[in-house]
CSV table of C-alpha atoms in Angstrom, one decimal:
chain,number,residue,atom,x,y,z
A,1,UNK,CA,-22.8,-39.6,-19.0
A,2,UNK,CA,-19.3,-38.5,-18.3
A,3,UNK,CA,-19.7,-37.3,-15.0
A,4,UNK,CA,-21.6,-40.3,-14.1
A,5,UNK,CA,-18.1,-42.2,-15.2
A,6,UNK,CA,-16.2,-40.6,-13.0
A,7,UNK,CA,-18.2,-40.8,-9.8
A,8,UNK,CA,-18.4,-44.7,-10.6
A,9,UNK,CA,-15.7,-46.2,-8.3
A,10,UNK,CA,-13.1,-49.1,-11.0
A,11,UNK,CA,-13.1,-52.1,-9.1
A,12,UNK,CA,-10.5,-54.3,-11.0
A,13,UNK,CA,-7.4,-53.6,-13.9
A,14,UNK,CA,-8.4,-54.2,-17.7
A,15,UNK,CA,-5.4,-53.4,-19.4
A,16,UNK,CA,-2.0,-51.3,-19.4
A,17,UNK,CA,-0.7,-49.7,-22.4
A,18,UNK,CA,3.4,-48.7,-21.8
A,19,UNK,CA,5.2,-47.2,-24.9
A,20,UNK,CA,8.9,-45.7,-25.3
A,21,UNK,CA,9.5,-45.2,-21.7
A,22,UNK,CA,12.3,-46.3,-20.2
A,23,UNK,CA,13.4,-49.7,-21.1
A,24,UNK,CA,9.8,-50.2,-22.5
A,25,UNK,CA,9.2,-50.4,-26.3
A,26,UNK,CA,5.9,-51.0,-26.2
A,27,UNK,CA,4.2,-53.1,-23.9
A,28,UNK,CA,0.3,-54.0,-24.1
A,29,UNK,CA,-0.9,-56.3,-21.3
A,30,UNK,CA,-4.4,-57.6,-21.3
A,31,UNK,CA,-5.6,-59.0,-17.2
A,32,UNK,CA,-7.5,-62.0,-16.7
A,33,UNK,CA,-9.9,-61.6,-14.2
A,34,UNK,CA,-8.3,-64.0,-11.8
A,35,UNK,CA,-4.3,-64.3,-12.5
A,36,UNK,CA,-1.8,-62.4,-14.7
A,37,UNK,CA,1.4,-63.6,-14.7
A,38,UNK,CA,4.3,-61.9,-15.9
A,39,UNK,CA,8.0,-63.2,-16.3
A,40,UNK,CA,10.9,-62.0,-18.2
A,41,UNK,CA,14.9,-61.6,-17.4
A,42,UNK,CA,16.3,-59.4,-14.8
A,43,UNK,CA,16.1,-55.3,-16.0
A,44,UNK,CA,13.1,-56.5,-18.3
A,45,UNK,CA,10.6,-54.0,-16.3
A,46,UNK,CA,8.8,-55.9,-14.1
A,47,UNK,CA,8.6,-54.1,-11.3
A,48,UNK,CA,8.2,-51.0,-13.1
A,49,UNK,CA,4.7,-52.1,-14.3
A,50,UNK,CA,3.9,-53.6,-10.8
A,51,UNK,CA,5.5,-49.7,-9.5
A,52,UNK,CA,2.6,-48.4,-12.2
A,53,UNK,CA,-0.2,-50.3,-11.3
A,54,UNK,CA,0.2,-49.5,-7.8
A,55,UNK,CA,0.1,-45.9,-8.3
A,56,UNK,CA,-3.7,-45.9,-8.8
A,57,UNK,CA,-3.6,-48.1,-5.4
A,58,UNK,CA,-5.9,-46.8,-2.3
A,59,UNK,CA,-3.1,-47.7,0.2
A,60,UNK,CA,-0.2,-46.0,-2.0
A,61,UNK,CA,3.1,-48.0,-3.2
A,62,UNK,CA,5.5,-44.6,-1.9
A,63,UNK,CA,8.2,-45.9,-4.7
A,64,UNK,CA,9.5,-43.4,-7.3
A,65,UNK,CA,11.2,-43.9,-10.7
A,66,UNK,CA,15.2,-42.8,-11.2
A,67,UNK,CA,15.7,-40.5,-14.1
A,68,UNK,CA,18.9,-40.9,-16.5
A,69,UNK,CA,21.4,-38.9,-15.6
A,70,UNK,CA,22.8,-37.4,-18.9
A,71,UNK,CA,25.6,-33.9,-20.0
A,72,UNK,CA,24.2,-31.0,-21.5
A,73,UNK,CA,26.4,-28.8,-24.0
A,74,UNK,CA,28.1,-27.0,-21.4
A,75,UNK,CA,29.0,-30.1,-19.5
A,76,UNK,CA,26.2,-29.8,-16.6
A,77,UNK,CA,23.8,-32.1,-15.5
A,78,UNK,CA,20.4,-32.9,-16.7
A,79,UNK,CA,17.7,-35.8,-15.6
A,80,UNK,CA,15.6,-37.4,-18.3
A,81,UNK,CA,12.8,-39.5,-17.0
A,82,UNK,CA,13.6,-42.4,-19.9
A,83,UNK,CA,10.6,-41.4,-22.2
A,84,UNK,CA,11.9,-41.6,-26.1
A,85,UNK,CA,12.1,-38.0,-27.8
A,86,UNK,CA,9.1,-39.2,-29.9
A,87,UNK,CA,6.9,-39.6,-27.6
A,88,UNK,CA,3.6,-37.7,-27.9
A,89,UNK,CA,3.8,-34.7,-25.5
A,90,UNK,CA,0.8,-33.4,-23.9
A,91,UNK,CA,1.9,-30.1,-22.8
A,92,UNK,CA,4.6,-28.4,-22.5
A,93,UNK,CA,5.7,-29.7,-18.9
A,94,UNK,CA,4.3,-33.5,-19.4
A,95,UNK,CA,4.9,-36.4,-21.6
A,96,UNK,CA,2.6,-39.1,-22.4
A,97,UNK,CA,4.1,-42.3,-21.6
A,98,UNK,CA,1.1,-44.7,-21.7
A,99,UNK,CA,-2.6,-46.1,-20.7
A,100,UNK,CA,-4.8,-48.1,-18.0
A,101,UNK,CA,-7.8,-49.1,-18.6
A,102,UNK,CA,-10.1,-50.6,-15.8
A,103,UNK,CA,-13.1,-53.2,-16.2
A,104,UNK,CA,-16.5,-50.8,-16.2
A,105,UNK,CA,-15.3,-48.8,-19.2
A,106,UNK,CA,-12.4,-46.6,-17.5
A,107,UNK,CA,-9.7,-45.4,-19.4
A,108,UNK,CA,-6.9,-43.2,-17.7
A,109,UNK,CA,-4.3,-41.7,-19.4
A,110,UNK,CA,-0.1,-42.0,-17.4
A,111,UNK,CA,2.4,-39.2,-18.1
A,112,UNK,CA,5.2,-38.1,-16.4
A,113,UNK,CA,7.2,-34.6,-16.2
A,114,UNK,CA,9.7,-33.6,-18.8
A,115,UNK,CA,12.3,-32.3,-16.2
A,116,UNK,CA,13.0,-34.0,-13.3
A,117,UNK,CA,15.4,-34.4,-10.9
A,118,UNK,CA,17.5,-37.5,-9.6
A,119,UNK,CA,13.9,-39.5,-8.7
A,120,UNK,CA,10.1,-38.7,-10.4
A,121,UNK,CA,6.8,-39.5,-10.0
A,122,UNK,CA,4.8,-40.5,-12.6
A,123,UNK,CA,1.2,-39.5,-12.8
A,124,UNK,CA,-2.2,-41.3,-13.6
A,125,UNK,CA,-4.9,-38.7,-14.6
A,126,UNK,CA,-8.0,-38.1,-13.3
A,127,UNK,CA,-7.2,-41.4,-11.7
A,128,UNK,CA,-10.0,-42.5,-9.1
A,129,UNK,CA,-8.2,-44.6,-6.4
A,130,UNK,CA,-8.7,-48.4,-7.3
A,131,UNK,CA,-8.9,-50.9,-3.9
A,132,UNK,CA,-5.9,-52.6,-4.3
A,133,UNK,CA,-2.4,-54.4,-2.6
A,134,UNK,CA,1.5,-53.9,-3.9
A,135,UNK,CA,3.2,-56.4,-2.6
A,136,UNK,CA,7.1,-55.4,-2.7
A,137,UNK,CA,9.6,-57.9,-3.8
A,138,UNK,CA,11.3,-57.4,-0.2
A,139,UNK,CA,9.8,-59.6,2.4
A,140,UNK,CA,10.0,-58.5,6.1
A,141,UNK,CA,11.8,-60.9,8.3
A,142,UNK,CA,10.3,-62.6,11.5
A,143,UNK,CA,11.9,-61.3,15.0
A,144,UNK,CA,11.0,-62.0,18.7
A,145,UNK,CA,9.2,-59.0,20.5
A,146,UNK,CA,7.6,-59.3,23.5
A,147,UNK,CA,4.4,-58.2,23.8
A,148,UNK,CA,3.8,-56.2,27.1
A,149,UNK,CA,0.1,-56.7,28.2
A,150,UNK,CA,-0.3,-53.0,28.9
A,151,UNK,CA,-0.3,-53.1,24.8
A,152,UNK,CA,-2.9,-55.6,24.6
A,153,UNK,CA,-5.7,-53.4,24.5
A,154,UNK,CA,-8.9,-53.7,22.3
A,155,UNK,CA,-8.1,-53.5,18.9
A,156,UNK,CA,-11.2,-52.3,17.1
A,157,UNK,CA,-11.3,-52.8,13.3
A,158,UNK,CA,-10.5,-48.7,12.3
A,159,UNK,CA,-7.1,-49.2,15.0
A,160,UNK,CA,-6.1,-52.5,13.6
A,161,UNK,CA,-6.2,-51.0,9.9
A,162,UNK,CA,-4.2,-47.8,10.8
A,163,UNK,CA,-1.5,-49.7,12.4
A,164,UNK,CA,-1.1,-52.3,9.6
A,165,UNK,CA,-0.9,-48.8,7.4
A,166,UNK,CA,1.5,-47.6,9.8
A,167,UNK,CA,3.8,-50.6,9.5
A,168,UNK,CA,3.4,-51.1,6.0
A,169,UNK,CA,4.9,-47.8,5.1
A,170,UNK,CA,7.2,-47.4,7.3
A,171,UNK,CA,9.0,-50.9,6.3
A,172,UNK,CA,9.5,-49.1,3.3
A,173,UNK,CA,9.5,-45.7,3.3
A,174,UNK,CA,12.8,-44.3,4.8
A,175,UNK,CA,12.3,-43.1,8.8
A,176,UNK,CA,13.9,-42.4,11.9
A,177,UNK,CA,10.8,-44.4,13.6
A,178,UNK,CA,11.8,-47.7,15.2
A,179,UNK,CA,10.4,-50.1,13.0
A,180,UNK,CA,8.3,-53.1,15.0
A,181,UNK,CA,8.6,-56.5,13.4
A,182,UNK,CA,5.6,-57.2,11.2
A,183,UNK,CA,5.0,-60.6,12.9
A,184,UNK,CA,4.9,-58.7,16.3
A,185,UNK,CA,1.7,-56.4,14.6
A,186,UNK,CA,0.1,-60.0,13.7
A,187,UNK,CA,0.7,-61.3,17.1
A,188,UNK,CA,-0.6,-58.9,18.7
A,189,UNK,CA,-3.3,-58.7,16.7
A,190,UNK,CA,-4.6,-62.3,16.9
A,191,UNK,CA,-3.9,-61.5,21.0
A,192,UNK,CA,-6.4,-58.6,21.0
A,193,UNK,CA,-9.0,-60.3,18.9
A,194,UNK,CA,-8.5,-63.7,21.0
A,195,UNK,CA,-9.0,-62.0,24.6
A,196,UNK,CA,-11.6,-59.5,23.6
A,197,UNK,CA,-13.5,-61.7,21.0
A,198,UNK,CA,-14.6,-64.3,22.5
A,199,UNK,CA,-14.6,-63.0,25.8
A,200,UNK,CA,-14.8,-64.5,29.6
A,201,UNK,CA,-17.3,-64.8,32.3
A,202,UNK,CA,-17.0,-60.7,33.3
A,203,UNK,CA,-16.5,-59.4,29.7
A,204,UNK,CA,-19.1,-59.8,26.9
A,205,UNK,CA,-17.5,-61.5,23.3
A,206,UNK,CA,-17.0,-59.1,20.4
A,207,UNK,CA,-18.7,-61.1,17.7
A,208,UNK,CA,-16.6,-59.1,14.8
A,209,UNK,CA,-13.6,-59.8,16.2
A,210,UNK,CA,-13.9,-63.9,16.7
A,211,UNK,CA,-14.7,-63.7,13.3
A,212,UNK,CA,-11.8,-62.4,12.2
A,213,UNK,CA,-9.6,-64.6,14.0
A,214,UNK,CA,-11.3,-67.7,12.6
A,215,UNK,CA,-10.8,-66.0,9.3
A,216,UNK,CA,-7.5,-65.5,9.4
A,217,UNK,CA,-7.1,-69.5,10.7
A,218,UNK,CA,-8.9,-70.5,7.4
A,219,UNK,CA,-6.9,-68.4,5.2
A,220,UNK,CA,-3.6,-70.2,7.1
A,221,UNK,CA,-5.5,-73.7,6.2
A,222,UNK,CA,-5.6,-72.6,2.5
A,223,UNK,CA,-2.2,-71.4,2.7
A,224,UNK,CA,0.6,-73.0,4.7
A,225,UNK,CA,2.3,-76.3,3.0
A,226,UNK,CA,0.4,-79.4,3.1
A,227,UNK,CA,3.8,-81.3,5.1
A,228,UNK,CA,3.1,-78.7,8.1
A,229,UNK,CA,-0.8,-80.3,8.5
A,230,UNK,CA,-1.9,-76.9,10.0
A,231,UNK,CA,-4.7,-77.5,12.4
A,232,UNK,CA,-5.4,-74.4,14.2
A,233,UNK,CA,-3.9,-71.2,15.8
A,234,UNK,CA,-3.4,-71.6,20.1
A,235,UNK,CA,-3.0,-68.2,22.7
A,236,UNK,CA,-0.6,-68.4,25.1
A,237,UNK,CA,-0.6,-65.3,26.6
A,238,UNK,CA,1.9,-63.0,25.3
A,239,UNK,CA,2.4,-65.5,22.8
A,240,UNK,CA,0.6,-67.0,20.0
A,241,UNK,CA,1.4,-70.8,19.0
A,242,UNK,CA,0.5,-72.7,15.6
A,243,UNK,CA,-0.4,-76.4,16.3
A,244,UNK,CA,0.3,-79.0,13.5
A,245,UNK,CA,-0.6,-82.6,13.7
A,246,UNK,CA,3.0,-83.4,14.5
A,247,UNK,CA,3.8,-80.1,17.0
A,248,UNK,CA,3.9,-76.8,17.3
A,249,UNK,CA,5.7,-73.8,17.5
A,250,UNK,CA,5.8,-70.2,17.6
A,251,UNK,CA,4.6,-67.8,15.3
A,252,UNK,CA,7.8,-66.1,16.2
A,253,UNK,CA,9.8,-69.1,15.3
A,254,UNK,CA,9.2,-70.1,11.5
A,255,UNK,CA,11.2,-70.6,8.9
A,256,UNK,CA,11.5,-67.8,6.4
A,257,UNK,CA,9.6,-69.4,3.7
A,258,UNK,CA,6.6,-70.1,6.7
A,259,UNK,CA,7.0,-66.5,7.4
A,260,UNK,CA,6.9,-65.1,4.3
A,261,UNK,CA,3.3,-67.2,3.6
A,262,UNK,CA,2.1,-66.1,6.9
A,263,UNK,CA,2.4,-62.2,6.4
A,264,UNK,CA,1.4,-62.4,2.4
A,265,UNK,CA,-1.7,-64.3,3.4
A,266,UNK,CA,-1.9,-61.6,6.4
A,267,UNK,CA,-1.5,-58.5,3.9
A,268,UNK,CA,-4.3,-59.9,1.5
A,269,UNK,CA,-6.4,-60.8,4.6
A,270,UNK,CA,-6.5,-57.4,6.6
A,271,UNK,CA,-6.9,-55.2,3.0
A,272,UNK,CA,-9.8,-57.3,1.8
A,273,UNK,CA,-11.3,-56.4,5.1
A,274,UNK,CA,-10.9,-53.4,5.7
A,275,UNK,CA,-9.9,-51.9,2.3
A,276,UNK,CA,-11.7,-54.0,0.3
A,277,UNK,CA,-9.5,-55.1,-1.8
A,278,UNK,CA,-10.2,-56.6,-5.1
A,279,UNK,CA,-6.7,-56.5,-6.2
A,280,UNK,CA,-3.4,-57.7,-5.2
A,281,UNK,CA,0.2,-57.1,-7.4
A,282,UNK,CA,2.9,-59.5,-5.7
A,283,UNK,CA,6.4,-58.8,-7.2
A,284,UNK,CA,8.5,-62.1,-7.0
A,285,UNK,CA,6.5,-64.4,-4.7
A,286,UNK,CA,9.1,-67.3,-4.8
A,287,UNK,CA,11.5,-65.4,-2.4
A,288,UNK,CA,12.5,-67.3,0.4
A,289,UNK,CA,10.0,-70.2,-0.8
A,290,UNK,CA,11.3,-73.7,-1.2
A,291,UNK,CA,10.2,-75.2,-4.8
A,292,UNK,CA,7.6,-77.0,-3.6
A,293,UNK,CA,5.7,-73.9,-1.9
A,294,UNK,CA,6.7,-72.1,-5.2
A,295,UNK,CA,4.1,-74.4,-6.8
A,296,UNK,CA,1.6,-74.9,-4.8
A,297,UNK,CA,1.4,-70.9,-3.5
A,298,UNK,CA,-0.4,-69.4,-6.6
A,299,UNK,CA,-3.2,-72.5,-6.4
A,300,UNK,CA,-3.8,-72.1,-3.2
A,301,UNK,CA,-3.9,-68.1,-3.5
A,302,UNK,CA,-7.0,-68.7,-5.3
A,303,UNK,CA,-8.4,-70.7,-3.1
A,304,UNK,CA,-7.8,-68.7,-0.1
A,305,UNK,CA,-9.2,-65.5,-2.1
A,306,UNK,CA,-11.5,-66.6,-4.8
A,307,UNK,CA,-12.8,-63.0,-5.3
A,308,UNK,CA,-9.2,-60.9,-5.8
A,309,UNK,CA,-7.9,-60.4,-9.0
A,310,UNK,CA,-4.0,-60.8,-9.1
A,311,UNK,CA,-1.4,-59.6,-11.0
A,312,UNK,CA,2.3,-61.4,-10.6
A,313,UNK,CA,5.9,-60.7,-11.2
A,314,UNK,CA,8.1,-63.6,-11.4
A,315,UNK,CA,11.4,-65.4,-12.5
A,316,UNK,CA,9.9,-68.9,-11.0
A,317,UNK,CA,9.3,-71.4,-13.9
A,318,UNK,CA,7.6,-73.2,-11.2
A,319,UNK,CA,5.1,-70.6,-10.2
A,320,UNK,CA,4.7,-69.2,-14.2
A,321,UNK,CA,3.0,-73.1,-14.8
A,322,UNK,CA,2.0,-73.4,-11.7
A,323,UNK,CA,-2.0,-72.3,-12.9
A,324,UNK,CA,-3.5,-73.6,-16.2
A,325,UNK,CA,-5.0,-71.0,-18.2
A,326,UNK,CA,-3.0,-68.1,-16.9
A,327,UNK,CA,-2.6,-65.3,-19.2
A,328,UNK,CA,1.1,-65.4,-19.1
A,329,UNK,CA,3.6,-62.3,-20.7
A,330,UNK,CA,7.1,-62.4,-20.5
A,331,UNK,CA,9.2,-59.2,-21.4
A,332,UNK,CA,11.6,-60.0,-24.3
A,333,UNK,CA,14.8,-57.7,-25.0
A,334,UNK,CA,14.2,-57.1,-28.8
A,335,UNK,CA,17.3,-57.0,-31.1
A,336,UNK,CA,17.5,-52.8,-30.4
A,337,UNK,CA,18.0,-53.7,-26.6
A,338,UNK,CA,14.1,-52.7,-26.0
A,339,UNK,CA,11.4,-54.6,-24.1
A,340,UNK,CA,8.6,-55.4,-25.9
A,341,UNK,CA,5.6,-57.7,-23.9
A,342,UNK,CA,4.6,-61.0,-25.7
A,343,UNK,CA,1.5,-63.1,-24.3
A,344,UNK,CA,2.3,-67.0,-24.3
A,345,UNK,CA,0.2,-69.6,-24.8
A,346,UNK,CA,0.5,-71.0,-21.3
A,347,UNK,CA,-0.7,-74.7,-23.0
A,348,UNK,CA,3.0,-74.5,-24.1
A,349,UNK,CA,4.4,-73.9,-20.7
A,350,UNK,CA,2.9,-77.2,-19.4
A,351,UNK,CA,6.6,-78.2,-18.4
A,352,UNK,CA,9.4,-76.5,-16.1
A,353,UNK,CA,12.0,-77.4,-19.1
A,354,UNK,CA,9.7,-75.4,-22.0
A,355,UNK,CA,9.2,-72.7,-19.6
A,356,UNK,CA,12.7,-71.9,-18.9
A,357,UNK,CA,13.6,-72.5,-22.5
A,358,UNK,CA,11.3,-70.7,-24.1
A,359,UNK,CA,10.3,-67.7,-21.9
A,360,UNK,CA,12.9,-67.4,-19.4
A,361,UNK,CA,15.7,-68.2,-22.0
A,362,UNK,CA,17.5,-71.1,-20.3
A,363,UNK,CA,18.5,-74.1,-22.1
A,364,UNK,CA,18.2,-76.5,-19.2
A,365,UNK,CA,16.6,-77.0,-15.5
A,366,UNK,CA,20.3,-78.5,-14.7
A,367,UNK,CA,23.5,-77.4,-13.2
A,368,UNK,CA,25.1,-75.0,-15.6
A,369,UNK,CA,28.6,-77.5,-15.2
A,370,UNK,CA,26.1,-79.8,-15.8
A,371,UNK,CA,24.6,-78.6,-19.2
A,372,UNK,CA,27.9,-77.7,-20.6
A,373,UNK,CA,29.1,-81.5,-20.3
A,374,UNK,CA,26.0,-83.1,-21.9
A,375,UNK,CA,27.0,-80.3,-24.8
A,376,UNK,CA,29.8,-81.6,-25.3
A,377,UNK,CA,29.1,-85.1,-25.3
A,378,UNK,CA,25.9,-84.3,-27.9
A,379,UNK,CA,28.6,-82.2,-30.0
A,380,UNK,CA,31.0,-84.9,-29.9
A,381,UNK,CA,27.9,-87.9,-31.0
A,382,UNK,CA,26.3,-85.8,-33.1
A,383,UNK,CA,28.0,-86.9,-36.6
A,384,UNK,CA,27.7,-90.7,-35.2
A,385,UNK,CA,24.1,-91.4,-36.7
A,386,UNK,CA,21.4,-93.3,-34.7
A,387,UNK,CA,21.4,-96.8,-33.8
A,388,UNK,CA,20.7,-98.5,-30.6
A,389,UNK,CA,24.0,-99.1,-30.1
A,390,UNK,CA,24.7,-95.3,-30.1
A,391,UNK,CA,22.0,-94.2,-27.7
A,392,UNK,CA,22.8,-97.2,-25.1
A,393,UNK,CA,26.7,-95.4,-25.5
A,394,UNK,CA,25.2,-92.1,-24.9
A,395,UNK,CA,23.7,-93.5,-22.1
A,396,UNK,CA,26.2,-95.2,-20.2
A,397,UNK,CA,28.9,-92.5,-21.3
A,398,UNK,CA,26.2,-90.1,-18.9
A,399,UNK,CA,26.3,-92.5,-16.2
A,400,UNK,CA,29.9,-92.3,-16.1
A,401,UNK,CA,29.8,-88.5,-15.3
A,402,UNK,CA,26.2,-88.3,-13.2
A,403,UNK,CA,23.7,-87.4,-15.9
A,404,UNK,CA,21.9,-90.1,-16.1
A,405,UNK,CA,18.3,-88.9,-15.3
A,406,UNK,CA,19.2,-86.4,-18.1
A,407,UNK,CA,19.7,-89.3,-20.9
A,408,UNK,CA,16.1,-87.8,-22.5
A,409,UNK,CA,16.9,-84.0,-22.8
A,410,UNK,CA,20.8,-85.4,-24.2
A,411,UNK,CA,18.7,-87.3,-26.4
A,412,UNK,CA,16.5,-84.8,-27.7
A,413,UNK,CA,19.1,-82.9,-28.3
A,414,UNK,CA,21.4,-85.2,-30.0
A,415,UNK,CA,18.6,-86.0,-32.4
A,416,UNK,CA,17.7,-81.8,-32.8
A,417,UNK,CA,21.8,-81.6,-34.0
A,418,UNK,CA,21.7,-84.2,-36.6
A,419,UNK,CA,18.7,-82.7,-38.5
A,420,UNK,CA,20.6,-79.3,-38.2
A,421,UNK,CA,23.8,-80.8,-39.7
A,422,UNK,CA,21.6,-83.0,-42.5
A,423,UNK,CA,19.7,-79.6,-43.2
A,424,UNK,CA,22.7,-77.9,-43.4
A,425,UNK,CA,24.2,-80.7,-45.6
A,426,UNK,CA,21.3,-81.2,-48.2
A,427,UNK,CA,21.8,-76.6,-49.0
């Protein structure tokens, strides 16, 4: 029965179990089939997990952990990998640092060395590689590249695949290798699969191919923002063109936030493939997205890729509500300076204001100058009482200074002091 375990091949992520490692206290994270979300403050861990899960990734995430630099008694240097003294050691070289589990019954223990130098790698044992994407914080910028057409040559499915691998690691992994702008691989991919897909009167269509490209069109439909009214992707020989109801432009030529869309949904697209994929961990998807595409991006993730499970790493309040009935975690510092992972009931983080609040720690969606002056005015009101009179003060006294679309959350506020001081009063 075992051995017919461990031939199976783990198609999706169950759970991950993370205990006195690092900054981690002890972290238990349950996946939902479609979308994981999981927020916290900066240095809360989470793109350590993302880092873990990625480990047990087909296509590799090359990134390794620092250790803690720390003096031994006769003043030399030593590197700790973060694991707590306590933790249970499973031999003599290795410490047990944690647990993933994957959906079929799969249960992998993750330990690390004891001595290390300045960077380690962790290990996940007896780990069968899982098809899945890391999607690194870091988002590659668009740059012009001409595309010389002794370079547009047939790009079968096995070529296309290596070179995305090629590019992938090498816009990350340290090299003396010229690196070629990522949009340049798309372009001249969509080139190759144009010209030799649907073919001409002296060269027979490549089925396979047109059907990527018209897959790769639809997943730009599901993704790009709703203002751009995307209608389909235009060859102009060495160049590749998106046409909108109102224009068009370059693919060369977006805006970083367009960019950034364009290779994420390009990333998912050629793994799922060719890998196939049937998971993809994105660590801070918001970059270089204006709030609206913050929003809308996870929805129409799901749409565009129905099948994928995902796991996400975010600070956005507007991409932690952005799905209702997300299993939601943020990390919270505990009162020993230790990370401890609490799931949320995303019904209660319906709003930007209650997410911020209560999971991200933020009083306010405001200007911070902005917050500090409606404290002081509900500090300075808040031993006036309630009347009408007082509210329409409050009011107007906001107008004066700007805030007046804030007059609810001063409100609130105002009314959340005076039971504090009565409570306080009545003891």
């Amino acid at each position: 029965m075992q051995e017919t375990m461990q031939n199976m091949q783990p198609t999706k992520l169950k759970s991950l179990k993370l205990e006195q490692w690092r900054q981690f206290e002890n972290i238990e994270l349950e996946f939902s089939d479609r979308v994981t979300i999981i927020t916290g403050k900066n240095g809360s861990g989470k793109t350590s997990i993302g880092s873990v899960l990625a480990k047990t990734f087909s296509l590799e995430w090359p990134l390794k952990f620092v250790s803690s630099p720390e003096l031994n008694q006769d003043g030399g240097v030593i590197y700790k990998t973060s694991a707590n003294s306590s933790v249970e050691e499973i031999s003599n070289s290795r410490s047990y640092i944690g647990e993933l589990a994957y959906i079929g019954g799969f249960t992998r223990r993750i330990t690390t060395d004891i001595k290390v130098d300045g960077e380690y790698s962790i290990l996940i044992e007896h780990a069968s590689p899982i098809h899945g994407l890391y999607v690194p914080a870091h988002r590659p910028q668009f740059r012009y590249m001409k595309i010389g057409t002794t370079r547009l040559g047939l790009q079968l499915p096995e070529g296309i695949y290596a070179n995305y691998q090629n590019s992938y690691r090498a816009e990350y992994i340290p090299t003396n290798t010229p690196k070629v702008p990522s949009n340049s691989i798309i372009k001249e991919t969509l080139l190759s699969w144009a010209i030799f897909g649907y073919g001409n009167k002296v060269m027979r269509p490549n089925v396979q191919l047109s059907e990527l490209y018209e897959g790769f069109e639809a997943v730009l439909r599901h993704l790009l923002p709703e203002h751009l009214r995307f209608e389909k992707l235009e060859i102009r020989s060495p160049e590749v063109v998106l046409k909108t109801e109102f224009g068009e432009f370059s693919l060369d030529a977006v805006s970083g936030g367009i960019g950034s869309t364009i290779e994420l949904g390009w990333q998912i697209f050629i793994n799922r493939f060719f890998d196939k994929v049937s998971v993809v961990v994105i660590d801070e998807p918001e970059n270089h997205l204006h709030p609206e595409m913050q929003q809308q991006l996870l929805p129409k993730l799901l749409q565009a890729f129905p099948e994928i499970q995902f796991v996400i790493a975010t600070h956005s309040p507007l991409i932690v509500t952005s799905i209702e009935g997300a299993r939601i975690y943020v990390l919270d510092f505990g009162f020993n300076g230790r990370v401890r992972s609490k799931l949320v009931d995303s019904s209660n983080a319906g709003t930007v204001n209650e997410t911020l609040r209560d999971i991200l720690g933020l009083p306010f969606t405001m200007p911070i100058w902005a917050a500090a002056k409606i404290q002081a005015i509900v500090d300075r009101r808040s031993t006036e009482g309630f009347s009408e009179e007082i509210f329409e003060s409050l009011r107007n006294e906001l107008v004066e200074v700007g805030l007046e679309e804030y007059a609810p959350t001063a409100i609130s506020d105002l009314l959340e002091e005076f039971h504090k001081s009565r409570s306080s009063g009545d003891k």
